[in-house]
Short mmCIF file of C-alpha atoms in Angstrom, two decimals:
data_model
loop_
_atom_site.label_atom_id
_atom_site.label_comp_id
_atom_site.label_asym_id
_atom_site.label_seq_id
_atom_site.Cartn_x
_atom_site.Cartn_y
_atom_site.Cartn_z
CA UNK A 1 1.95 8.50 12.16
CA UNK A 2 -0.40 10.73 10.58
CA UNK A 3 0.42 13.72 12.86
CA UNK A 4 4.33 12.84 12.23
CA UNK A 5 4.12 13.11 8.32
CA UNK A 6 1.80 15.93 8.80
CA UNK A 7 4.07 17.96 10.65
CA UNK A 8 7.22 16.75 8.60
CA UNK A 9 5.32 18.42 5.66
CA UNK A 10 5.71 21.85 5.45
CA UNK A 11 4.38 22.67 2.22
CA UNK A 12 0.94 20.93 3.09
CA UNK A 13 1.45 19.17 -0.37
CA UNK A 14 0.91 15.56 1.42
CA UNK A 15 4.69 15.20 0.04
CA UNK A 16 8.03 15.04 1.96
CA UNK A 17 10.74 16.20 -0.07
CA UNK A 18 14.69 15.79 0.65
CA UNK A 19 14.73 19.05 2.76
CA UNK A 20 11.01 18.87 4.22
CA UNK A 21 11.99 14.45 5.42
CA UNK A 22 15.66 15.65 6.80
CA UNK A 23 14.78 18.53 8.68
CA UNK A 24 11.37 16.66 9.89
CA UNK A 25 13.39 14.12 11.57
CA UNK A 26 15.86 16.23 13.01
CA UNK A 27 12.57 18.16 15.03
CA UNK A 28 12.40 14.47 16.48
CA UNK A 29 16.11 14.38 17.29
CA UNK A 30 17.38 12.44 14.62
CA UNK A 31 20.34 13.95 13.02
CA UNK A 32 21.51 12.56 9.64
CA UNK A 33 24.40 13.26 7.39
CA UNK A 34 23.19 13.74 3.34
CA UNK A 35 24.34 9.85 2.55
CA UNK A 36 22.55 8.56 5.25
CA UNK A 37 19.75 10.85 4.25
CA UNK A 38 19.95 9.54 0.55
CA UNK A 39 19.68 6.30 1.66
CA UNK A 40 16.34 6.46 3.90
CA UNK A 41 14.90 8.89 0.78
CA UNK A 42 15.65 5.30 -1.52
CA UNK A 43 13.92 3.08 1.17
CA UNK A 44 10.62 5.11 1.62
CA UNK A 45 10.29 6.87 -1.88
CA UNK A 46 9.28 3.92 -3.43
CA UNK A 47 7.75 5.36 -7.10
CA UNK A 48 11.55 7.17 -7.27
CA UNK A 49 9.85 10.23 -8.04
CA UNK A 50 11.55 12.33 -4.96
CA UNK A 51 9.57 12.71 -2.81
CA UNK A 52 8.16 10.54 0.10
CA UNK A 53 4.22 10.25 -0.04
CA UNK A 54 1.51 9.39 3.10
CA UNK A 55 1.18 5.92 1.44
CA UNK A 56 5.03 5.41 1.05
CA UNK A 57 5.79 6.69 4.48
CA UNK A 58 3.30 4.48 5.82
CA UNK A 59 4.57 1.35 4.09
CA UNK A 60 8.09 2.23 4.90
CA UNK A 61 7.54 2.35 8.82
CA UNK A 62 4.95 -0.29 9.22
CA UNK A 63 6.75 -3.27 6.88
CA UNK A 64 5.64 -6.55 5.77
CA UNK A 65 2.19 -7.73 6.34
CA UNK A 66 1.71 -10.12 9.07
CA UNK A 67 1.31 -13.30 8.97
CA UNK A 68 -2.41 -13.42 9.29
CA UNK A 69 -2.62 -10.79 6.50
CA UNK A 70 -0.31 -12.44 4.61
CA UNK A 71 -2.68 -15.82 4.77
CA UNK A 72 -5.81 -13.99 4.05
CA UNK A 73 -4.20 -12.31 1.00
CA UNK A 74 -3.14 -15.77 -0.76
CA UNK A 75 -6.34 -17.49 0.54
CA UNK A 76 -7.80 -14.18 -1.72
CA UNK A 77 -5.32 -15.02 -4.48
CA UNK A 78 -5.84 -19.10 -4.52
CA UNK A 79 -9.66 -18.46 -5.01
CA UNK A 80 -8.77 -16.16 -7.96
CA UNK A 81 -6.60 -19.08 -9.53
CA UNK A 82 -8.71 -21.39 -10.62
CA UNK A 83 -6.72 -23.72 -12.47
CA UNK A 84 -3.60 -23.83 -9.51
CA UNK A 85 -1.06 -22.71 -11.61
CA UNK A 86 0.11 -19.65 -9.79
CA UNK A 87 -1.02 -17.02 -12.42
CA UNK A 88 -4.16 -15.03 -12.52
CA UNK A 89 -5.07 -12.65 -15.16
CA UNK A 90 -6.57 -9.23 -14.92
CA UNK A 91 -9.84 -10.53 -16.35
CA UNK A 92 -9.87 -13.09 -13.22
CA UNK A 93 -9.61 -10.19 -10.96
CA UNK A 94 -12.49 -7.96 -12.27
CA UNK A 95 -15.05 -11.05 -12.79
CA UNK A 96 -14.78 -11.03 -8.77
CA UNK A 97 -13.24 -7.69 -7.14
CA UNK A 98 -16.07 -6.00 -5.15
CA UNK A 99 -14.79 -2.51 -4.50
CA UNK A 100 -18.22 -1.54 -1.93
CA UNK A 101 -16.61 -2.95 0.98
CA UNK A 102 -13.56 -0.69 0.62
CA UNK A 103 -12.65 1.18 3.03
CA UNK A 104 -12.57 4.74 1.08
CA UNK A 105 -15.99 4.06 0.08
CA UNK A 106 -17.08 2.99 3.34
CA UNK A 107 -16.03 6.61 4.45
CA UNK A 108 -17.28 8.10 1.58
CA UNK A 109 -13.85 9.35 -0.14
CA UNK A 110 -14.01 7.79 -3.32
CA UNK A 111 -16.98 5.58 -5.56
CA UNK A 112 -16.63 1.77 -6.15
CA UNK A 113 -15.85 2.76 -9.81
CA UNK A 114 -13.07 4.96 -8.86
CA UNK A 115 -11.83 2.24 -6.52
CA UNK A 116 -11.80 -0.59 -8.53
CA UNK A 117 -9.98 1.58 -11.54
CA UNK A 118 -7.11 2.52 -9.24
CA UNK A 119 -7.29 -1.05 -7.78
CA UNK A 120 -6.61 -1.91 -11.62
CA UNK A 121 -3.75 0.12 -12.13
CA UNK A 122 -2.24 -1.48 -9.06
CA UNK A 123 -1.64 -5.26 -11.08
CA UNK A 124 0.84 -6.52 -13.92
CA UNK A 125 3.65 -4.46 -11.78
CA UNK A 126 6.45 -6.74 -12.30
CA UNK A 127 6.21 -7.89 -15.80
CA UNK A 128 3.22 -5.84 -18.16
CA UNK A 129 1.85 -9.49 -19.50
CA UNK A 130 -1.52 -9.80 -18.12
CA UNK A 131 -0.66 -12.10 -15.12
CA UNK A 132 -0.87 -10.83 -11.67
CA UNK A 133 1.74 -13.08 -9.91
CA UNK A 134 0.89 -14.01 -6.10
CA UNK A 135 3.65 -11.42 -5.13
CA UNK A 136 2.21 -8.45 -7.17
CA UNK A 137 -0.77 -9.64 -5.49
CA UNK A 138 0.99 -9.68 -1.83
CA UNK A 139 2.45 -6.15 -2.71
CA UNK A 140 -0.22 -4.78 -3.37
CA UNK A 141 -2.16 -5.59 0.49
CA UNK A 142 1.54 -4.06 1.77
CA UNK A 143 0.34 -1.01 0.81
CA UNK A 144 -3.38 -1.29 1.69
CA UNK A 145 -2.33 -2.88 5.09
CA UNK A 146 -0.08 -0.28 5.80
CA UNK A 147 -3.39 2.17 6.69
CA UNK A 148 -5.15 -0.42 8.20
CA UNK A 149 -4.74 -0.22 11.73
CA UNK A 150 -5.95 -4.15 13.62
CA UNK A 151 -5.95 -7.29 12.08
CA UNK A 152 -9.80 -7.55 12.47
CA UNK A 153 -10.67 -4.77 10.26
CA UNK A 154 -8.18 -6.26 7.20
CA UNK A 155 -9.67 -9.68 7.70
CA UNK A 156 -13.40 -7.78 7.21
CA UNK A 157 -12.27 -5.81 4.14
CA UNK A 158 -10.38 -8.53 2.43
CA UNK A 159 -13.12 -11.41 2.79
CA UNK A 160 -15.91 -9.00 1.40
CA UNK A 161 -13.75 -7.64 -1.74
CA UNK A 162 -13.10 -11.47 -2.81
CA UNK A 163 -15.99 -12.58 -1.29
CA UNK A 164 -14.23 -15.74 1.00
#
């Protein structure tokens, strides 16, 4: 998939724009008039900023987590909310998040500080309140599952940043 984007991008700017997305596909054989075109730009662009990102791309083709993933992620979330109610605040998340296990750090791309502030700006999506619902929660694995190739390897990462 990596290759695929890369070669879709032709201004190197890890972007696909309207023009860079329709003419990518078409090297692949797929032909699309501008409404269909509009239509896939709304499914993977996902920030509407318009263009198509690595991240966006990657969520777009690979879907919904799995079923396993999805289990691990609320086992993750249930440990977070303590009381059973179905919320969890921000505060909740940062007494336990343990960004060393990530796997950016683990190949050296970003620190654990710089991990766990992006991994901060990733909650209170759906409503700014200070409550990270269990879907905000699920939607935010999407995206890290989406780069994260065998089941295995999510299990690993997950149980080490929530410690389960």
């Amino acid at each position: 998939l990596a290759r695929i984007f890369k070669n879709m991008d032709d201004a190197g700017d890890r972007n696909l724009d309207p023009n860079d997305f329709k003419w990518g596909l078409y090297d692949y054989g797929i032909y699309l008039e501008d409404d269909e075109l509009k239509i896939l730009m709304e499914y993977f662009d996902r920030d509407r900023n318009g263009v198509i990102n690595y991240d966006e791309f990657l969520v777009g083709i690979r879907g919904d987590l799995n079923d396993f993933r999805l289990n691990l992620v609320y086992q993750a979330y249930q440990k977070l909310d303590k009381n059973g109610d179905g919320t969890v605040t921000l505060d909740d998340i940062a007494m336990i998040y343990d960004a060393s296990k990530h796997p950016e750090v683990l190949e050296g791309k970003k620190t654990e500080e710089d991990v766990f502030k992006e991994f901060m700006k990733q909650w209170d999506t759906q409503k700014a309140d200070g409550i990270v619902t269990p879907e905000e929660f699920a939607q935010y694995y999407k995206d890290v599952s989406a780069s994260i190739d065998s089941d295995e390897y999510f299990e690993v990462m997950i149980k080490n940043a929530w410690k389960l």
